[in-house]
XYZ file of C-alpha atoms in Angstrom:
689
model
C 195.806 -49.760 85.588
C 194.429 -46.286 86.261
C 190.798 -45.603 85.420
C 191.896 -42.198 84.082
C 193.228 -43.698 80.893
C 190.912 -44.066 77.852
C 188.424 -46.934 77.814
C 190.078 -48.425 74.722
C 193.271 -49.071 76.713
C 191.291 -51.431 78.943
C 190.014 -53.520 76.043
C 191.601 -56.979 75.504
C 194.544 -56.823 73.107
C 194.842 -53.057 73.028
C 195.485 -53.018 76.776
C 198.623 -55.068 76.159
C 199.787 -52.612 73.486
C 199.298 -49.700 75.870
C 201.226 -51.345 78.696
C 204.194 -51.971 76.360
C 204.224 -48.355 75.196
C 203.985 -47.111 78.789
C 207.207 -48.992 79.423
C 208.822 -47.264 76.388
C 209.014 -50.538 74.478
C 208.421 -50.328 70.729
C 205.895 -52.699 69.219
C 204.460 -53.785 65.883
C 200.812 -54.780 66.193
C 199.691 -57.423 63.700
C 195.937 -57.459 63.341
C 193.301 -57.551 60.608
C 191.916 -54.423 59.000
C 188.926 -52.728 60.676
C 190.008 -53.897 64.136
C 190.544 -50.527 65.787
C 193.946 -49.468 64.453
C 192.725 -46.042 63.418
C 190.827 -45.562 66.685
C 193.867 -46.596 68.728
C 196.190 -44.244 66.844
C 193.804 -41.339 67.486
C 193.453 -42.259 71.149
C 197.169 -42.755 71.781
C 198.013 -39.408 70.183
C 195.569 -37.576 72.432
C 196.733 -39.432 75.551
C 200.488 -39.181 74.886
C 200.638 -35.551 73.757
C 198.928 -34.157 76.874
C 201.936 -35.038 79.017
C 204.834 -32.665 79.572
C 207.856 -33.193 77.301
C 205.920 -35.770 75.290
C 205.174 -35.606 71.572
C 203.329 -38.038 69.318
C 203.910 -38.065 65.570
C 201.644 -40.001 63.217
C 202.556 -41.047 59.694
C 199.830 -42.399 57.439
C 201.723 -44.177 54.666
C 199.624 -43.107 51.635
C 200.186 -39.467 52.645
C 203.996 -39.695 52.716
C 204.702 -41.962 49.745
C 204.043 -42.003 46.050
C 204.755 -44.618 43.392
C 206.513 -46.872 45.903
C 208.857 -44.135 47.191
C 208.949 -42.234 50.457
C 208.667 -38.464 50.123
C 211.125 -36.775 52.487
C 209.449 -33.408 52.054
C 206.038 -34.853 53.028
C 207.537 -36.576 56.073
C 209.044 -33.275 57.201
C 205.749 -31.482 56.576
C 203.928 -33.962 58.849
C 206.428 -33.258 61.630
C 205.950 -29.506 61.271
C 202.161 -29.787 61.475
C 202.063 -32.088 64.513
C 204.676 -30.630 66.874
C 207.125 -27.785 67.374
C 210.178 -29.862 66.470
C 212.373 -27.838 64.099
C 214.015 -29.717 61.247
C 216.919 -28.185 59.349
C 216.222 -27.560 55.652
C 217.378 -30.333 53.356
C 217.317 -31.104 49.648
C 214.909 -33.925 48.727
C 216.570 -36.932 47.158
C 216.409 -37.020 43.373
C 215.402 -40.415 42.066
C 214.527 -43.261 44.385
C 213.796 -41.516 47.689
C 213.947 -43.785 50.752
C 213.600 -40.890 53.185
C 217.306 -40.685 54.097
C 217.392 -36.894 53.994
C 214.426 -36.705 56.333
C 215.783 -39.246 58.813
C 219.103 -37.388 59.062
C 217.316 -34.089 59.764
C 214.930 -35.753 62.221
C 217.824 -37.319 64.163
C 219.574 -33.940 64.504
C 216.358 -32.288 65.667
C 215.770 -34.894 68.388
C 219.359 -34.548 69.607
C 218.808 -30.800 70.019
C 215.347 -31.063 71.605
C 215.133 -34.007 73.978
C 211.961 -35.484 75.346
C 209.791 -38.541 74.888
C 208.740 -39.080 71.264
C 206.235 -41.673 70.110
C 206.091 -42.358 66.366
C 202.957 -44.103 65.063
C 203.002 -45.650 61.581
C 199.840 -46.941 59.944
C 198.189 -47.204 56.546
C 200.339 -49.937 55.040
C 198.557 -52.212 52.646
C 199.165 -54.563 49.768
C 201.078 -52.827 46.987
C 202.810 -50.349 49.336
C 205.099 -52.839 51.049
C 208.387 -51.387 49.815
C 207.808 -47.832 51.040
C 206.123 -49.209 54.185
C 209.233 -51.244 54.925
C 211.564 -48.305 54.231
C 209.629 -46.052 56.620
C 209.689 -48.578 59.445
C 213.368 -49.446 58.962
C 214.292 -45.741 58.979
C 212.695 -45.170 62.381
C 213.986 -48.481 63.753
C 217.521 -47.437 62.849
C 216.983 -44.138 64.667
C 215.706 -46.003 67.689
C 218.864 -48.132 67.766
C 220.942 -44.947 67.497
C 219.155 -43.238 70.413
C 219.550 -46.214 72.722
C 223.051 -44.873 73.342
C 222.008 -41.218 73.378
C 221.223 -39.842 76.816
C 218.180 -37.658 77.317
C 216.342 -38.676 74.148
C 213.569 -41.263 74.206
C 212.133 -42.621 70.921
C 209.356 -45.233 70.925
C 207.837 -46.746 67.808
C 204.326 -48.121 67.270
C 203.570 -49.838 63.950
C 199.944 -50.759 63.267
C 200.081 -53.519 60.683
C 197.221 -55.248 58.865
C 199.501 -58.303 58.329
C 200.851 -56.910 55.031
C 204.218 -56.154 56.682
C 204.123 -59.469 58.547
C 203.958 -61.358 55.264
C 206.453 -59.042 53.543
C 209.052 -59.518 56.264
C 208.323 -63.238 56.413
C 209.494 -63.699 52.816
C 212.389 -61.267 52.751
C 215.862 -62.747 52.824
C 217.887 -59.946 54.415
C 217.843 -59.176 58.111
C 216.619 -55.719 59.125
C 216.218 -53.741 62.319
C 212.470 -54.434 62.243
C 213.325 -57.560 64.189
C 213.913 -55.235 67.186
C 210.188 -54.460 67.317
C 208.184 -56.551 69.759
C 205.311 -58.257 67.848
C 201.803 -58.271 69.336
C 199.059 -60.250 67.611
C 195.472 -59.106 68.076
C 193.997 -62.480 68.896
C 190.357 -63.263 69.562
C 189.511 -62.106 73.107
C 188.486 -64.816 75.543
C 185.105 -64.899 77.266
C 186.849 -64.256 80.589
C 188.601 -61.122 79.264
C 185.408 -59.770 77.749
C 183.467 -60.507 80.964
C 186.046 -58.581 82.968
C 185.781 -55.623 80.579
C 181.967 -55.595 80.854
C 182.368 -55.557 84.638
C 184.425 -52.377 84.353
C 181.510 -50.873 82.436
C 179.211 -51.734 85.383
C 177.116 -54.168 83.351
C 174.939 -56.166 85.775
C 176.402 -58.857 87.986
C 179.076 -61.404 87.055
C 176.527 -63.817 85.580
C 174.961 -61.158 83.362
C 178.383 -60.017 82.193
C 179.417 -63.592 81.389
C 176.198 -64.235 79.428
C 176.595 -60.998 77.479
C 180.241 -61.811 76.722
C 179.311 -65.261 75.421
C 176.580 -63.829 73.210
C 178.829 -61.091 71.840
C 181.568 -63.618 71.012
C 179.038 -65.956 69.415
C 177.769 -63.273 67.039
C 181.031 -61.473 66.220
C 183.302 -64.514 66.273
C 185.654 -62.428 68.412
C 186.334 -59.996 65.543
C 187.772 -56.923 67.307
C 186.254 -54.469 64.881
C 182.734 -55.857 65.155
C 182.917 -55.796 68.968
C 184.272 -52.230 69.086
C 181.614 -51.113 66.597
C 178.851 -52.707 68.710
C 179.985 -50.903 71.873
C 180.294 -47.641 69.938
C 176.700 -48.030 68.689
C 175.573 -48.494 72.301
C 177.114 -45.183 73.352
C 180.573 -46.062 74.712
C 183.135 -43.314 74.077
C 186.400 -45.205 73.600
C 188.603 -42.117 73.886
C 187.292 -41.025 77.278
C 188.082 -42.813 80.576
C 185.858 -45.622 81.809
C 182.544 -44.154 82.979
C 181.296 -44.068 86.532
C 178.199 -46.177 87.303
C 175.823 -43.223 87.002
C 177.178 -42.236 83.561
C 177.742 -45.729 82.172
C 176.076 -46.430 78.783
C 172.996 -48.649 78.647
C 174.335 -51.984 77.447
C 171.129 -53.939 77.928
C 170.830 -54.334 74.141
C 173.662 -56.863 74.375
C 170.998 -59.311 75.515
C 168.279 -58.205 73.047
C 167.332 -59.899 69.813
C 168.233 -56.671 67.997
C 171.952 -57.143 68.670
C 172.441 -59.413 65.649
C 170.693 -57.043 63.242
C 172.708 -54.142 64.682
C 175.982 -55.952 63.968
C 174.838 -57.068 60.515
C 173.898 -53.487 59.640
C 177.275 -52.043 60.641
C 179.861 -50.497 58.354
C 182.514 -53.166 58.907
C 180.436 -56.173 57.882
C 179.202 -54.251 54.849
C 182.794 -53.533 53.810
C 183.805 -57.180 54.269
C 180.879 -58.242 52.075
C 181.973 -55.784 49.410
C 185.523 -57.148 49.401
C 184.294 -60.750 49.218
C 181.946 -59.915 46.347
C 184.887 -58.895 44.194
C 185.718 -62.571 43.688
C 183.073 -64.568 45.571
C 183.742 -68.056 44.246
C 187.469 -67.965 45.040
C 187.287 -66.212 48.413
C 184.320 -68.195 49.730
C 185.922 -71.500 48.766
C 189.167 -70.507 50.480
C 187.380 -69.387 53.640
C 185.341 -72.611 53.830
C 188.569 -74.626 53.576
C 189.377 -73.156 56.992
C 186.239 -74.297 58.778
C 188.742 -76.538 60.492
C 191.925 -74.807 61.612
C 194.863 -74.902 59.197
C 198.504 -73.973 59.630
C 199.577 -70.338 59.873
C 201.041 -68.485 58.034
C 198.784 -68.967 55.010
C 200.193 -70.835 52.041
C 198.277 -68.951 49.328
C 197.717 -65.269 48.494
C 193.950 -65.779 48.840
C 194.180 -66.986 52.431
C 196.675 -64.210 53.175
C 194.184 -61.625 51.908
C 191.373 -63.150 53.991
C 193.669 -62.999 57.026
C 194.283 -59.293 56.392
C 190.507 -58.796 56.335
C 189.959 -60.783 59.544
C 187.749 -63.346 57.786
C 190.356 -65.913 58.742
C 191.460 -65.559 62.361
C 194.430 -66.930 64.242
C 193.643 -69.892 66.444
C 196.458 -70.367 68.922
C 199.931 -69.472 67.713
C 200.120 -71.426 64.464
C 196.665 -72.028 63.022
C 194.024 -70.147 61.050
C 190.297 -70.753 61.209
C 187.299 -69.086 59.561
C 185.818 -66.433 61.841
C 182.518 -67.785 63.204
C 179.318 -65.857 63.830
C 177.917 -63.341 61.347
C 181.063 -63.479 59.165
C 180.745 -67.236 58.594
C 177.053 -66.639 57.849
C 177.983 -64.137 55.128
C 180.464 -66.632 53.648
C 177.948 -69.486 53.604
C 175.164 -67.347 52.105
C 177.434 -65.951 49.400
C 178.796 -69.401 48.583
C 175.265 -70.792 48.305
C 174.456 -68.051 45.788
C 177.526 -68.978 43.735
C 176.652 -72.688 43.836
C 173.054 -72.028 42.840
C 174.115 -71.060 39.331
C 174.401 -73.942 36.870
C 177.650 -72.480 35.585
C 179.753 -69.527 36.714
C 178.038 -66.438 35.390
C 180.016 -64.226 33.078
C 178.312 -60.886 33.421
C 180.737 -58.124 34.185
C 178.133 -56.139 36.149
C 178.378 -55.457 39.890
C 175.960 -57.163 42.275
C 172.439 -57.307 40.861
C 170.607 -58.786 37.908
C 172.946 -60.020 35.177
C 171.955 -59.392 31.592
C 174.845 -60.943 29.682
C 176.150 -64.474 30.035
C 179.424 -65.007 28.222
C 179.607 -68.560 29.522
C 176.468 -69.886 27.889
C 174.195 -68.848 25.019
C 175.595 -65.354 24.514
C 178.788 -66.586 22.875
C 177.847 -67.983 19.470
C 180.209 -69.935 17.221
C 180.429 -66.896 14.956
C 181.572 -64.644 17.834
C 185.112 -63.792 18.872
C 186.427 -63.342 22.419
C 189.687 -61.380 22.692
C 191.728 -60.518 25.798
C 193.499 -57.159 25.455
C 196.279 -56.241 27.907
C 198.893 -53.519 27.670
C 201.815 -51.817 29.395
C 203.107 -54.603 31.636
C 206.279 -52.594 32.405
C 208.152 -55.541 33.873
C 210.795 -53.927 36.048
C 211.201 -52.363 39.513
C 207.527 -51.250 39.736
C 205.944 -54.428 38.367
C 203.036 -55.081 40.724
C 202.835 -58.856 40.668
C 205.035 -61.792 41.618
C 208.032 -62.617 39.407
C 210.157 -65.759 39.431
C 213.328 -63.856 40.359
C 211.949 -61.218 42.698
C 209.204 -60.481 45.184
C 207.555 -62.544 47.887
C 204.979 -65.290 47.768
C 202.241 -63.110 49.222
C 201.582 -61.647 45.768
C 199.876 -63.564 43.010
C 201.375 -63.868 39.579
C 199.777 -61.906 36.776
C 198.580 -64.992 34.941
C 196.908 -66.315 38.109
C 194.830 -63.161 38.505
C 193.795 -63.204 34.862
C 192.994 -66.925 34.940
C 190.858 -66.581 38.085
C 188.954 -63.648 36.608
C 188.158 -65.499 33.386
C 187.336 -68.737 35.203
C 184.681 -67.165 37.395
C 182.750 -66.508 34.163
C 183.587 -69.879 32.608
C 185.045 -68.268 29.469
C 188.785 -69.052 29.560
C 188.594 -71.994 27.086
C 186.630 -69.790 24.680
C 189.224 -66.990 24.310
C 190.331 -66.736 20.667
C 193.395 -64.491 20.948
C 195.568 -62.395 23.258
C 196.499 -58.836 22.240
C 199.400 -57.076 23.993
C 199.793 -53.478 22.801
C 203.349 -52.721 23.893
C 205.556 -51.661 26.798
C 206.378 -55.183 27.913
C 209.268 -53.844 30.022
C 210.259 -50.687 31.861
C 213.687 -50.328 30.229
C 214.407 -51.751 26.804
C 218.135 -51.662 27.570
C 217.799 -54.452 30.161
C 217.278 -57.837 28.569
C 216.693 -59.486 31.945
C 213.427 -57.538 32.082
C 212.466 -58.997 28.700
C 213.227 -62.496 30.001
C 210.835 -62.001 32.889
C 208.260 -60.415 30.537
C 208.441 -63.495 28.318
C 207.693 -65.666 31.355
C 204.656 -63.524 32.186
C 203.250 -63.581 28.643
C 204.034 -67.262 28.168
C 202.217 -68.186 31.394
C 199.155 -66.220 30.234
C 199.286 -67.860 26.797
C 199.423 -71.339 28.307
C 196.538 -70.572 30.673
C 194.495 -69.514 27.648
C 195.614 -72.627 25.725
C 196.519 -70.448 22.724
C 198.993 -71.245 19.985
C 201.801 -68.629 19.805
C 200.301 -67.465 16.499
C 197.204 -66.301 18.447
C 199.291 -63.788 20.456
C 199.343 -60.378 18.767
C 202.182 -58.212 20.112
C 203.525 -54.794 19.148
C 206.410 -52.793 20.596
C 205.981 -49.854 22.965
C 208.295 -46.898 23.493
C 209.693 -48.447 26.712
C 210.667 -51.587 24.793
C 213.315 -49.638 22.860
C 216.887 -49.015 24.009
C 217.261 -45.255 23.886
C 220.957 -45.257 24.869
C 222.445 -48.313 23.174
C 226.014 -49.340 23.770
C 228.809 -48.887 21.261
C 228.380 -52.098 19.283
C 224.601 -52.239 19.310
C 222.702 -52.089 16.032
C 221.124 -48.629 15.952
C 218.265 -47.080 14.027
C 219.765 -44.457 11.739
C 217.081 -41.790 12.183
C 216.786 -41.808 15.983
C 219.876 -43.641 17.272
C 217.827 -46.070 19.340
C 218.242 -49.864 19.253
C 215.546 -52.550 18.869
C 217.824 -55.554 19.286
C 216.618 -56.572 22.755
C 212.982 -56.304 21.720
C 213.592 -58.249 18.506
C 215.221 -61.050 20.496
C 212.233 -61.015 22.842
C 209.862 -61.075 19.845
C 211.591 -64.223 18.632
C 211.078 -65.777 22.065
C 207.367 -65.242 21.450
C 207.706 -67.375 18.325
C 207.651 -64.509 15.824
C 209.993 -62.878 13.336
C 210.714 -59.178 13.927
C 208.780 -56.833 11.639
C 207.043 -53.456 11.665
C 203.746 -54.892 10.368
C 202.191 -58.309 10.990
C 198.853 -59.912 10.132
C 197.117 -62.538 12.240
C 194.034 -64.279 10.847
C 191.834 -65.953 13.447
C 189.442 -68.471 11.872
C 185.784 -68.262 12.774
C 184.521 -71.220 14.809
C 181.261 -71.137 12.852
C 180.397 -70.017 9.348
C 180.832 -66.261 9.811
C 183.695 -63.955 8.852
C 187.182 -64.518 10.240
C 188.952 -61.875 12.334
C 192.150 -60.308 10.997
C 194.362 -58.286 13.334
C 197.102 -56.020 11.961
C 199.941 -55.332 14.371
C 201.763 -52.086 13.497
C 204.898 -50.602 15.061
C 204.128 -46.958 15.885
C 207.607 -46.157 17.267
C 209.368 -44.835 14.148
C 210.394 -41.500 15.724
C 210.471 -42.553 19.400
C 213.712 -41.604 21.111
C 215.370 -38.907 23.216
C 214.255 -36.162 20.815
C 210.650 -37.334 20.412
C 209.703 -39.217 23.560
C 206.068 -40.297 23.657
C 205.424 -39.462 19.988
C 203.733 -42.142 17.918
C 204.400 -42.324 14.192
C 203.792 -44.943 11.523
C 206.352 -45.039 8.727
C 205.300 -45.154 5.084
C 207.008 -48.537 4.705
C 204.981 -49.919 7.619
C 201.699 -48.758 6.095
C 202.652 -50.069 2.670
C 203.614 -53.458 4.133
C 200.338 -53.642 6.055
C 198.322 -52.957 2.914
C 200.253 -55.612 1.013
C 199.670 -58.181 3.791
C 195.940 -57.568 3.531
C 195.970 -57.783 -0.259
C 197.839 -61.066 -0.201
C 195.508 -62.448 2.445
C 192.481 -61.363 0.391
C 193.519 -63.981 -2.145
C 192.570 -66.574 0.494
C 189.155 -64.986 0.990
C 188.392 -61.443 2.053
C 185.414 -62.307 4.264
C 186.867 -60.987 7.515
C 186.512 -58.293 10.134
C 189.662 -56.158 10.414
C 191.235 -54.742 13.578
C 194.480 -52.798 14.038
C 196.851 -52.777 17.037
C 199.368 -49.986 17.714
C 200.993 -48.761 20.921
C 200.246 -45.031 20.922
C 196.815 -43.452 21.385
C 195.100 -41.854 18.395
C 192.794 -39.629 20.414
C 193.712 -37.724 23.613
C 193.796 -40.028 26.637
C 195.087 -37.633 29.317
C 195.002 -33.910 30.105
C 198.538 -32.572 30.667
C 198.936 -29.300 32.519
C 200.154 -25.986 31.158
C 203.736 -26.606 32.334
C 203.925 -29.847 30.363
C 202.391 -28.168 27.343
C 204.852 -25.257 27.455
C 207.685 -27.746 27.803
C 206.359 -29.733 24.826
C 206.106 -32.810 27.034
C 203.002 -34.020 25.218
C 202.376 -37.567 24.059
C 200.512 -37.802 20.769
C 200.184 -39.807 17.564
C 201.806 -37.472 15.042
C 200.261 -38.956 11.887
C 197.041 -40.288 13.378
C 195.054 -38.898 10.434
C 197.104 -41.033 8.062
C 196.347 -44.155 10.096
C 192.644 -43.270 10.103
C 192.785 -42.791 6.336
C 194.251 -46.268 5.870
C 191.846 -47.739 8.396
C 189.072 -46.509 6.081
C 190.748 -48.061 3.062
C 191.239 -51.349 4.892
C 187.705 -51.257 6.304
C 189.081 -51.647 9.829
C 186.387 -51.363 12.471
C 188.661 -50.921 15.511
C 192.128 -49.760 16.572
C 193.495 -51.090 19.880
C 196.298 -49.346 21.770
C 197.890 -48.713 25.181
C 200.614 -46.206 26.159
C 198.896 -43.721 28.526
C 197.742 -46.290 31.154
C 194.204 -44.893 30.900
C 191.235 -47.038 29.838
C 189.475 -45.168 27.052
C 187.035 -45.945 24.260
C 186.381 -43.423 21.489
C 183.861 -43.986 18.703
C 184.477 -41.566 15.842
C 183.118 -41.020 12.359
C 185.632 -39.466 10.041
C 185.455 -38.427 6.424
C 188.815 -39.824 5.430
C 188.236 -41.453 2.045
C 185.905 -40.561 -0.844
C 182.727 -42.653 -0.843
C 182.220 -45.116 -3.661
C 178.849 -46.121 -4.945
C 176.357 -46.252 -2.111
C 178.900 -46.493 0.692
C 178.471 -43.976 3.534
C 180.519 -40.815 3.357
C 181.492 -41.099 7.007
C 183.344 -44.225 8.115
C 183.025 -45.118 11.825
C 186.071 -46.379 13.714
C 186.505 -47.443 17.332
C 189.671 -46.551 19.240
C 190.050 -48.633 22.414
C 192.920 -48.026 24.820
C 193.726 -50.403 27.665
C 195.189 -49.227 30.952
C 198.373 -50.689 32.402
C 197.932 -54.356 33.238
C 200.690 -54.636 35.818
C 202.545 -51.373 36.584
C 202.526 -50.463 40.266
C 202.579 -46.678 39.725
C 201.712 -43.896 37.240
C 198.164 -45.140 36.744
C 196.560 -41.737 36.308
C 193.001 -40.776 37.332
C 191.648 -44.341 37.199
C 194.432 -45.432 39.536
C 193.958 -49.175 38.926
C 195.504 -51.883 36.812
C 193.237 -52.765 33.934
C 192.466 -55.002 30.953
C 189.639 -55.671 28.481
C 187.639 -58.721 27.561
C 186.352 -57.854 24.069
C 183.376 -59.775 22.710
C 182.865 -59.313 18.951
C 179.276 -60.321 18.228
C 177.328 -60.244 14.973
C 176.090 -56.665 15.220
C 178.037 -55.184 18.141
C 181.306 -55.136 20.045
C 181.064 -55.494 23.820
C 183.914 -54.192 25.976
C 184.124 -55.648 29.474
C 186.452 -53.358 31.389
C 188.163 -55.031 34.345
C 190.194 -53.318 37.099
C 192.278 -54.588 40.007
C 190.601 -54.343 43.399
C 191.831 -52.248 46.329
C 194.211 -54.899 47.635
C 195.518 -56.489 44.459
C 193.710 -59.743 45.208
C 191.443 -59.959 42.151
C 190.268 -58.206 39.019
C 186.737 -56.917 39.324
C 184.007 -55.040 37.453
C 184.778 -51.585 36.103
C 182.344 -51.001 33.254
C 180.594 -52.638 30.315
C 180.193 -50.821 27.009
C 178.365 -51.936 23.869
C 179.174 -50.371 20.501
C 176.577 -51.254 17.844
C 177.797 -51.998 14.327
C 176.012 -51.558 11.036
C 175.655 -54.388 8.546
């Protein structure tokens, strides 16, 4: 191998990738995150593009996809910015774009301008598997096509963090990805690392062997930690191997400072941050692999740890916890978790915890409510379903259960509130069937009676284009039949207003939750417009009056689907086109909330977590009552939709703790890789009286 090639191409693992590409053989590299994929893609582009008649095109998946779809126009734009290849104009696909228009134009351009083209794909991660797969298959199909086309050479390099490995492993159909040669970034051996140190002119063979052993002992053979250590010592990976007189000083490999240098690096810090998102679960799973276990992993947790490199491949078919500083981090973090008498329940990030939902903070008179919204079961549902998806994703109820269990509060939850949009399309009852499975699994995990599930319809739960014999709503022409059947599956009778009384576990007031259907005018002519009918409001008032006969000592909450106060900021184009979502008679609901002495209104709809505390003069004061009546409006983000998540960009839910003189909102969001819910924010709203 020539010494003129970059130093990285001499490093164990990556040297094998380079030799395959030199032979024009396409590969998919399976390796953990932070193991040099980005560095290799930068280095290969510089090395490949300097040759005559060679071009290297890089596609970073998040830049060329949105909401699970490839963007043909963005793919073409990347080609135009990276080389002089001219693509014919094409019309982007309307609807579900899989990049077909781009691939057709790209094929024609290569036929007209021959040469050696290397395509590098990286940036795939959990949650982007569908568009990741479509991008790879598109280029693989082109590669098959050009095998019979003289004068054109197309080579493909896919840098995978194992997310595509697991996705392909559980897919049923055969694809052209099988034509890619897989390379696994395994732990380098001491002999390989010694040989590499020799090329860097590090001492004699004995010194190099000792340094290799020490480096492997500390890093556990984690590629990223080793590359980062060499980079800190002055090795330029993109340049050729240095001559003896210009070689970096690697003597620190034998110093006591090496360990602290590795521990202070960016990669280990990032791994600690990921582990801290769910320390009890991830540490326990990692420690299960102190002895090697079979590969591939059998649980989503071990799959995630494999993607991070915390679990490493041992041989061809086993996984073992990465030794060295990584195992030290695991053991220290696990000891911290075990030191607590019970799992702490504070929703704060790392640091001192000032609220313990698992112990003294939850009194018998308190209520603990889980509020989720906008599941949108359908094509973009993020989590595992019984009829679709692959085992690498957790189910929604598993994620919720694990999040509640780490605080020891799951048995204490008093009710589940779901504020609408159970499905993506109300016309498809199969989506409702899967939604029922999701909600039922959550209910069982919480050990709640069906009467403790408060559910209201969302605009997506309606059938806007019902078939000929469907029962239609006279005013809007939409049908509620599918949702009403689903509502019965939940153990409830269809209605536009319901009242759920949750008894207090102690001697304090009960909690009453009104569920109101805010979809009276929803339909093709008023999409996204919330409205409560007069009959709905009258029924709600009557339900409260009748319940008052059993004792009116209760706190009152209301649940609707639409937001009362603005939750998003639409642009001028949307405003001019009247594409604005609003609650048309919000003032009327606030007026009745005052009459009913409701302290809070829960909602969903815009997929944006929001809490608004307002004081509104909406009803004449009587006696010594205050003229201004405070009301809380709390909107949950989407619990499970894989797209259209707005500025927050994460799936979300609330744990609401109603205490004697305050309501505490614990806002929870999904982490970067969909492996766990984690801290977002904690808000206390004080209450008078």
